[in-house]
Coordinates of N, CA and C in Angstrom, one line a residue:
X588 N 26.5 -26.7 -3.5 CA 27.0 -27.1 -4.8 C 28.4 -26.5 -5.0
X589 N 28.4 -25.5 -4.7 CA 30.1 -24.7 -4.5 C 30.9 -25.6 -4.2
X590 N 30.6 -26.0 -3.0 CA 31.4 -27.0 -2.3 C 32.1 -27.8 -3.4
X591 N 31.4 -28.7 -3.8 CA 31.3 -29.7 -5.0 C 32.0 -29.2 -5.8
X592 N 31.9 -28.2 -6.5 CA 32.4 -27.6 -7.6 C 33.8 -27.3 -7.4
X593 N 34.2 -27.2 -6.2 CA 35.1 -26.3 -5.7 C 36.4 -27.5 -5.5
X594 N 35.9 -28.4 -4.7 CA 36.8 -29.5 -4.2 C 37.3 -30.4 -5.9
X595 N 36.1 -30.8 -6.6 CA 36.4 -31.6 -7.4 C 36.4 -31.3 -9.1
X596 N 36.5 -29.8 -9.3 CA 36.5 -29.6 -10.6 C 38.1 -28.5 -10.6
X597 N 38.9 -28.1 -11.5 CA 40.3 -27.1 -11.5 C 39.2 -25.6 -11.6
X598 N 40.0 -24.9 -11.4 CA 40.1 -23.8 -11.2 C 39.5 -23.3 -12.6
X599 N 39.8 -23.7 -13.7 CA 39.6 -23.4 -15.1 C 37.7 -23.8 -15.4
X600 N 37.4 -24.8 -14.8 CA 36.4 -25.4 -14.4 C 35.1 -24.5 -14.1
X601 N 35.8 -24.3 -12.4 CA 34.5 -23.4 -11.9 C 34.4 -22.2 -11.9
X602 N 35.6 -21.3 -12.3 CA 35.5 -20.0 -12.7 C 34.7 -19.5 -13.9
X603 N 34.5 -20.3 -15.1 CA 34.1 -20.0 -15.6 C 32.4 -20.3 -15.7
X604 N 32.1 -21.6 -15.0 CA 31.0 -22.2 -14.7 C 29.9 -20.8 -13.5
X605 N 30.6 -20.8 -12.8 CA 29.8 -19.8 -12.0 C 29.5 -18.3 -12.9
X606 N 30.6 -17.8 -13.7 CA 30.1 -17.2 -14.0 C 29.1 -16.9 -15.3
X607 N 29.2 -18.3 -16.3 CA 28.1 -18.4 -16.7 C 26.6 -19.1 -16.0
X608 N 26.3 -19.3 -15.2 CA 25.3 -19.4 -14.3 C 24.9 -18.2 -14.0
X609 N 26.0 -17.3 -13.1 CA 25.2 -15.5 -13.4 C 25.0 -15.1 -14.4
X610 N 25.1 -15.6 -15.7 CA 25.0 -14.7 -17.1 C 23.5 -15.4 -17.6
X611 N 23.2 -16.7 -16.8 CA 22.1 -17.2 -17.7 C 21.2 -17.0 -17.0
X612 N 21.2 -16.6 -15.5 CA 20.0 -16.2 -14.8 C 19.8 -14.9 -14.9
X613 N 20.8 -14.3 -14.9 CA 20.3 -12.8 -15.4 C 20.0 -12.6 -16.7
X614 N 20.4 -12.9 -17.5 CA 19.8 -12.9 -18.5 C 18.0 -13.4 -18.9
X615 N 17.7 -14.6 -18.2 CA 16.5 -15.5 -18.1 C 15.7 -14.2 -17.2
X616 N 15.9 -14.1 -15.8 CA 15.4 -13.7 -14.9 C 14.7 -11.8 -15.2
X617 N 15.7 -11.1 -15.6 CA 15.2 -9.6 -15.9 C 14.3 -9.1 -17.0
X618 N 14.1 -10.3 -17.6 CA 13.3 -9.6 -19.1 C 11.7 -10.0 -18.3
X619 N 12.0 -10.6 -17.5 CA 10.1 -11.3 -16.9 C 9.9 -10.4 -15.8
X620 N 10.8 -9.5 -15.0 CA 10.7 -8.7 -14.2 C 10.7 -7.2 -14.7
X621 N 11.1 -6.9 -15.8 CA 11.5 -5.4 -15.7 C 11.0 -4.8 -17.6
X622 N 10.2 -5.7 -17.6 CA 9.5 -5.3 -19.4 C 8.7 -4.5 -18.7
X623 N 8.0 -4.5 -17.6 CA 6.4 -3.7 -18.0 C 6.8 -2.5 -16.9
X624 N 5.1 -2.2 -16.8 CA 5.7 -0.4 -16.0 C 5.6 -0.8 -14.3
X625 N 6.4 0.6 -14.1 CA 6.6 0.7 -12.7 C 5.4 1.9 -12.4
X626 N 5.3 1.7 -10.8 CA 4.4 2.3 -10.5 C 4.3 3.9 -9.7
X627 N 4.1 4.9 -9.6 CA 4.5 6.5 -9.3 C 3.5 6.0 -7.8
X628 N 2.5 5.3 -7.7 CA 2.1 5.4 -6.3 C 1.7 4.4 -6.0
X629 N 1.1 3.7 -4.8 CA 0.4 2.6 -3.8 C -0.5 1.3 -4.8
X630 N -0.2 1.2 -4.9 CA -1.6 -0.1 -5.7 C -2.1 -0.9 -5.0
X631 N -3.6 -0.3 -4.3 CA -4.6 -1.0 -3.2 C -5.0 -2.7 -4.1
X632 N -4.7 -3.0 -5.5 CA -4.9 -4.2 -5.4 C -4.2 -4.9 -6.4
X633 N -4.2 -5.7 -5.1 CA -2.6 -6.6 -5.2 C -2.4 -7.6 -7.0
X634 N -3.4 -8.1 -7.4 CA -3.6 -9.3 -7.9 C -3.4 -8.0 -9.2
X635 N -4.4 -7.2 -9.4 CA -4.0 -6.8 -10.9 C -2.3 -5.8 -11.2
X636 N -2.1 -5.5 -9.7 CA -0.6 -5.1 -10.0 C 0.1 -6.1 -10.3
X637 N -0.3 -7.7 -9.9 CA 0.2 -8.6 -10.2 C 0.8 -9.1 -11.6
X638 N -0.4 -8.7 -12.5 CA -0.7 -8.6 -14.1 C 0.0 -7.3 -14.5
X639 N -0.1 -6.1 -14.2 CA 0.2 -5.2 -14.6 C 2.2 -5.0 -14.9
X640 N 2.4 -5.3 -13.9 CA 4.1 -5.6 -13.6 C 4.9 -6.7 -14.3
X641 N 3.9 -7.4 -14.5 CA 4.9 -9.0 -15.2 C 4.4 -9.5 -16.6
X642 N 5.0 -9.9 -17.1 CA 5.0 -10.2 -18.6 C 5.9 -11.7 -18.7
X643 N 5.2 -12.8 -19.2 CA 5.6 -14.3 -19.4 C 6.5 -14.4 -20.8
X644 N 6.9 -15.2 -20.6 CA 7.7 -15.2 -22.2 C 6.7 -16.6 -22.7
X645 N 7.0 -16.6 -23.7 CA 6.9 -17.7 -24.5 C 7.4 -18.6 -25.3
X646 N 7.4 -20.0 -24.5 CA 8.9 -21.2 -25.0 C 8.3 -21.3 -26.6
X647 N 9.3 -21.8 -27.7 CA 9.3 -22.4 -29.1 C 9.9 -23.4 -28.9
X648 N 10.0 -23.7 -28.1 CA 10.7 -25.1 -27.9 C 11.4 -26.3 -27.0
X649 N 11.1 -27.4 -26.9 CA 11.1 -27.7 -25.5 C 13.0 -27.2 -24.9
X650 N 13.5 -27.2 -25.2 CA 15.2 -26.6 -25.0 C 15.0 -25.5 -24.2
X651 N 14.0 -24.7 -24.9 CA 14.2 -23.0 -24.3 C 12.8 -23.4 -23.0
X652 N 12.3 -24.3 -23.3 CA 11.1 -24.6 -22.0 C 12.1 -24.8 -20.6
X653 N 12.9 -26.0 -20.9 CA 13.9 -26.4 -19.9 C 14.6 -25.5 -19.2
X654 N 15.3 -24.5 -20.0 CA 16.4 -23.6 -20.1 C 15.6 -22.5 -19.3
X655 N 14.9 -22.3 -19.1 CA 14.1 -21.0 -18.7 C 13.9 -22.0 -17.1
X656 N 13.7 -22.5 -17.4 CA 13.0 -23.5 -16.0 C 12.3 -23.1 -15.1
X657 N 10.6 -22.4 -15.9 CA 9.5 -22.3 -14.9 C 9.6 -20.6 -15.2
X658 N 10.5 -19.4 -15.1 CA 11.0 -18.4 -15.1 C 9.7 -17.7 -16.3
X659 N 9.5 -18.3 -17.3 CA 8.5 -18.4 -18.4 C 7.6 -17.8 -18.0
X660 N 7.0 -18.6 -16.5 CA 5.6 -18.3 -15.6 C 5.5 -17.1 -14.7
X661 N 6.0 -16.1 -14.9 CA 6.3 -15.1 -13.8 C 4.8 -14.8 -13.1
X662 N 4.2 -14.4 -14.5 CA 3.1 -14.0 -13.4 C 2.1 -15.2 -12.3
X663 N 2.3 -16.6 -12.8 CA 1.8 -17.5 -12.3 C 2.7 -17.6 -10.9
X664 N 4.1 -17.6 -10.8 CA 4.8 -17.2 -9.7 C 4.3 -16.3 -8.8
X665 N 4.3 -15.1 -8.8 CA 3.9 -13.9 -8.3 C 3.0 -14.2 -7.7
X666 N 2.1 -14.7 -8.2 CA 0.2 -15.3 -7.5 C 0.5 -15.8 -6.3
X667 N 1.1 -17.0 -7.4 CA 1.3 -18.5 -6.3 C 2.4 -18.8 -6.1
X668 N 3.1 -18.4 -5.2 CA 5.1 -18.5 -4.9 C 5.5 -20.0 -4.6
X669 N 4.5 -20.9 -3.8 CA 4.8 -21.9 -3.1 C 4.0 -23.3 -4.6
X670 N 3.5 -22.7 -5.1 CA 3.2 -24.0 -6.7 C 4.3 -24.5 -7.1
X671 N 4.2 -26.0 -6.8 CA 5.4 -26.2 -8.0 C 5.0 -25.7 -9.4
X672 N 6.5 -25.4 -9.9 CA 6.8 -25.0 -11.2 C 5.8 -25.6 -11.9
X673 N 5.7 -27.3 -12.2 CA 5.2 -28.1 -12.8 C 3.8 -27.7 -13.3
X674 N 3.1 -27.2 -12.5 CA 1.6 -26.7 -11.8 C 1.6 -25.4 -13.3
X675 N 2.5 -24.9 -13.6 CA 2.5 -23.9 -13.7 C 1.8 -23.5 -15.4
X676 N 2.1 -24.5 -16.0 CA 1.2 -24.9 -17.4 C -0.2 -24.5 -17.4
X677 N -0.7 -25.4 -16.0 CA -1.9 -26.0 -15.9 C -2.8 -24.8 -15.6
X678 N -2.0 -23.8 -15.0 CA -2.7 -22.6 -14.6 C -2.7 -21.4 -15.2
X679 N -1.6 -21.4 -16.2 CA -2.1 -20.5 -17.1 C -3.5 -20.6 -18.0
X680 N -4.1 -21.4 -18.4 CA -5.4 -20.6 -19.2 C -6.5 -20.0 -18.0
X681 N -6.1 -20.4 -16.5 CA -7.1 -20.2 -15.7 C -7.1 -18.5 -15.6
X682 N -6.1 -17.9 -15.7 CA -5.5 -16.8 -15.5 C -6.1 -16.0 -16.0
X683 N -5.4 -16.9 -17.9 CA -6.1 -16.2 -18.6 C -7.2 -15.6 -19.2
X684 N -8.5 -16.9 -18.4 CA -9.8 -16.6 -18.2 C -10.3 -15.3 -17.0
X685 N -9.7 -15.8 -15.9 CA -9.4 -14.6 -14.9 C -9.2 -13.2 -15.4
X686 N -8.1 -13.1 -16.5 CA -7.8 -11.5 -16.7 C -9.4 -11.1 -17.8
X687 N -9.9 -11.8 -18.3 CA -10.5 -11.8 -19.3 C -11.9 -11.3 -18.7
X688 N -12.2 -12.3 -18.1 CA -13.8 -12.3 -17.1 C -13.2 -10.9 -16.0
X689 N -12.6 -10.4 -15.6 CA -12.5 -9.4 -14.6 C -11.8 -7.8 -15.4
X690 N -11.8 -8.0 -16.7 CA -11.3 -7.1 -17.1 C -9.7 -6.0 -17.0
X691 N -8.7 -7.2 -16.5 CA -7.8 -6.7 -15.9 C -7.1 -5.7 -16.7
X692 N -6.5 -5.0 -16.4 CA -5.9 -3.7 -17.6 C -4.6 -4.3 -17.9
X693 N -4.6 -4.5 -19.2 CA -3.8 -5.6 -20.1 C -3.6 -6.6 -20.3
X694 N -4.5 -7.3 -19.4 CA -4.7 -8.6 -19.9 C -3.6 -9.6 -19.2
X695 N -3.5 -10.7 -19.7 CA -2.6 -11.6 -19.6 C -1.3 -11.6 -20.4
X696 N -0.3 -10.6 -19.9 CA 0.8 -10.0 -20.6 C 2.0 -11.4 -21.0
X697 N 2.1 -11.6 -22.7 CA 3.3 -12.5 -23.1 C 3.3 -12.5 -24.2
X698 N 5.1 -12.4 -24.1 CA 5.6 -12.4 -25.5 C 6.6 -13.5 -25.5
X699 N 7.2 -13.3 -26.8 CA 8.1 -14.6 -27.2 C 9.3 -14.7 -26.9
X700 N 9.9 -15.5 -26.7 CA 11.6 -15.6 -25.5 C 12.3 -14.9 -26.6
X701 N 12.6 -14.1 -27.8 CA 13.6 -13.8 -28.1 C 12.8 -12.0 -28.5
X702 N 11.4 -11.6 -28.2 CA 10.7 -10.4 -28.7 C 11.2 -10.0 -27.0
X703 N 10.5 -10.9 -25.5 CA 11.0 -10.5 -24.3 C 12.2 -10.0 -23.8
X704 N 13.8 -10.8 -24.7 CA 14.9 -10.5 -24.3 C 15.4 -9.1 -25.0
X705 N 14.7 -8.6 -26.0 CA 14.7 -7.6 -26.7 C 14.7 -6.2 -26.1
X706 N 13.0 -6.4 -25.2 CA 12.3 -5.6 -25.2 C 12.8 -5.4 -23.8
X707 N 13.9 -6.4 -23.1 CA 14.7 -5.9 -21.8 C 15.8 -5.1 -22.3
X708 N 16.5 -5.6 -23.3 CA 17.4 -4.5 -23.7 C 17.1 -3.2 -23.8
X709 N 16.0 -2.8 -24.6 CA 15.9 -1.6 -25.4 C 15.6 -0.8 -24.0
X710 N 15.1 -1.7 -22.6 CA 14.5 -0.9 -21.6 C 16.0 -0.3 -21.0
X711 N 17.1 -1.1 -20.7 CA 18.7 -0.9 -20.4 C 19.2 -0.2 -21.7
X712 N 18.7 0.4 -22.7 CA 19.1 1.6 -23.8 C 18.7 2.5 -22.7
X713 N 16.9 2.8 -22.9 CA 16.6 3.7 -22.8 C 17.0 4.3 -21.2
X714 N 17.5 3.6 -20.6 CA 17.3 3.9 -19.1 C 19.2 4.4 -19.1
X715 N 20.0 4.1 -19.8 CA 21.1 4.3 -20.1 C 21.3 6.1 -20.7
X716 N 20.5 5.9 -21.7 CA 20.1 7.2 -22.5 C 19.8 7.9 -21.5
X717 N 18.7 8.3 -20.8 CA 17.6 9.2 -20.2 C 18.6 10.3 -19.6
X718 N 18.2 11.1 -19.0 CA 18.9 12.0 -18.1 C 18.4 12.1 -16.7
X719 N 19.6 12.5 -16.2 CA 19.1 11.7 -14.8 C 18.5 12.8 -13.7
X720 N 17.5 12.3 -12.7 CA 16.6 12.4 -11.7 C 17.1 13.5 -11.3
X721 N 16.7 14.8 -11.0 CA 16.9 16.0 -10.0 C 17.0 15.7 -9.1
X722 N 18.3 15.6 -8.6 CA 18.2 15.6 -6.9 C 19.0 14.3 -6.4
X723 N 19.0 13.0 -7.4 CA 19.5 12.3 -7.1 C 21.4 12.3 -7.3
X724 N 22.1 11.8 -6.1 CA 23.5 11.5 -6.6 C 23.9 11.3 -7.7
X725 N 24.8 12.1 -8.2 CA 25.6 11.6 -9.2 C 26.6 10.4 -9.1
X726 N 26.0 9.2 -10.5 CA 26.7 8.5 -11.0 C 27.0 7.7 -12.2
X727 N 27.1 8.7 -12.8 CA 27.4 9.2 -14.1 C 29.0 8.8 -14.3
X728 N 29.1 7.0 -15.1 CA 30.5 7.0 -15.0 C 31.1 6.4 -13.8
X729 N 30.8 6.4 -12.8 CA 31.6 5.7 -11.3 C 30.6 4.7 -10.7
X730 N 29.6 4.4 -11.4 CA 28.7 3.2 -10.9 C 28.2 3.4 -9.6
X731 N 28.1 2.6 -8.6 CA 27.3 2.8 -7.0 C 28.5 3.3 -6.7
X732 N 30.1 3.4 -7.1 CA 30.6 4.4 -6.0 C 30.6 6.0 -6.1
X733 N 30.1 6.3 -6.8 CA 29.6 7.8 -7.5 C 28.9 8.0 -6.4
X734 N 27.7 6.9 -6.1 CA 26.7 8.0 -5.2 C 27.2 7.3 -4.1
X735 N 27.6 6.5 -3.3 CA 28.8 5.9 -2.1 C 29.5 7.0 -1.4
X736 N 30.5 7.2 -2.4 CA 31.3 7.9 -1.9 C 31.2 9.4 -1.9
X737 N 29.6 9.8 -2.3 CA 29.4 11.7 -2.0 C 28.7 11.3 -0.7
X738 N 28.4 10.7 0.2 CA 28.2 10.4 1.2 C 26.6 10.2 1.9
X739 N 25.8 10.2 0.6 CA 24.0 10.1 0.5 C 23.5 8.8 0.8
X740 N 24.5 7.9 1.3 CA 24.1 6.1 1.0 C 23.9 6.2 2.5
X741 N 23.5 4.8 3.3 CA 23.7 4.7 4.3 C 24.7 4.0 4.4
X742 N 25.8 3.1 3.2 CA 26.7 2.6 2.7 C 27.9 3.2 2.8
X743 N 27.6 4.6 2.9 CA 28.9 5.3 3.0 C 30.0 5.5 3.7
X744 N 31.1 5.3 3.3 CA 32.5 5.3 3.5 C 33.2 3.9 4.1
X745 N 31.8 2.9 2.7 CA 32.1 1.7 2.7 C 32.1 0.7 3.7
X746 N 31.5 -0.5 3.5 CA 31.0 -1.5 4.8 C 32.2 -3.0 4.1
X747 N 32.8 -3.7 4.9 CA 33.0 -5.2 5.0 C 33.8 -5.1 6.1
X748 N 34.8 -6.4 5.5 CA 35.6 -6.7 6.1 C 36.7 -6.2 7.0
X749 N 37.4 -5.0 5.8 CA 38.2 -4.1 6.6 C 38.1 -3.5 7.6
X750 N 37.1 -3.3 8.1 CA 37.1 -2.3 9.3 C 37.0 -3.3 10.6
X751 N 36.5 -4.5 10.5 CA 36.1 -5.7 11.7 C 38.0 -6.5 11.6
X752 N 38.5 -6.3 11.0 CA 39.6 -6.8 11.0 C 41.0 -5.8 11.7

């Protein structure tokens, strides 16, 4: 589609188009990945880390159903990678019977598309706020070249093009 974009739309066009496409998947995409908790060790089973990690949103409307496109279904994803999206309605109450009859620890995790995009922010406060890890590189202020450039990466002292050229 680049292609496409590239040949037959101006410059004014697709610069700004690509980068609202990264602003709406990231936006859509991190609140259904990164609301619930991480884990300090191994999780021997797979299916309830499955529930435990992911959190669905919930469309109000067919717009934000569309606009999300399937993204809504995370944990039904995660299950089932190769379902179509379509499928993906039909299998949420089965889930939710699933978490219910097996007692999964929290259940069948979802909130509503605008409590989910919230509750990713306040996670990028708090993770902004915190103080950082003993031991880990400092990058505080210089972003990944903070810890790049003290020489801890395996990245270090920078990889592309320059150096093959």
């Amino acid at each position: 589609h680049y292609f496409a974009l590239l040949t037959f739309f101006p410059l004014q066009v697709w610069v700004p188009a690509v980068f609202l496409s990264g602003l709406m998947s990231a936006i859509i995409v991190t609140p259904t990945h990164q609301s619930e908790e991480y884990f300090e060790e191994y999780q021997p089973d797979w299916v309830t880390a499955q529930f435990r990690s992911t959190r669905n949103a919930v469309m109000t409307n067919p717009f934000s159903e569309w606009l999300w496109g399937g993204m809504q279904y995370q944990l039904e994803h995660h299950l089932f990678p190769s379902m179509p999206r379509s499928k993906y309605p039909q299998l949420k109450p089965i889930l939710q019977k699933f978490a219910e009859e097996n007692e999964v620890p929290g259940g069948y995790r979802e909130s509503g598309e605008f409590e989910i995009l919230y509750m990713n922010w306040d996670l990028y406060r708090r993770v902004a706020e915190s103080e950082p890890v003993p031991g880990a590189p400092y990058s505080r202020g210089h972003g990944q070249l903070g810890a790049i450039n003290l020489g801890f990466s395996p990245g270090a002292g920078g990889v592309g093009l320059g150096k093959l050229l």
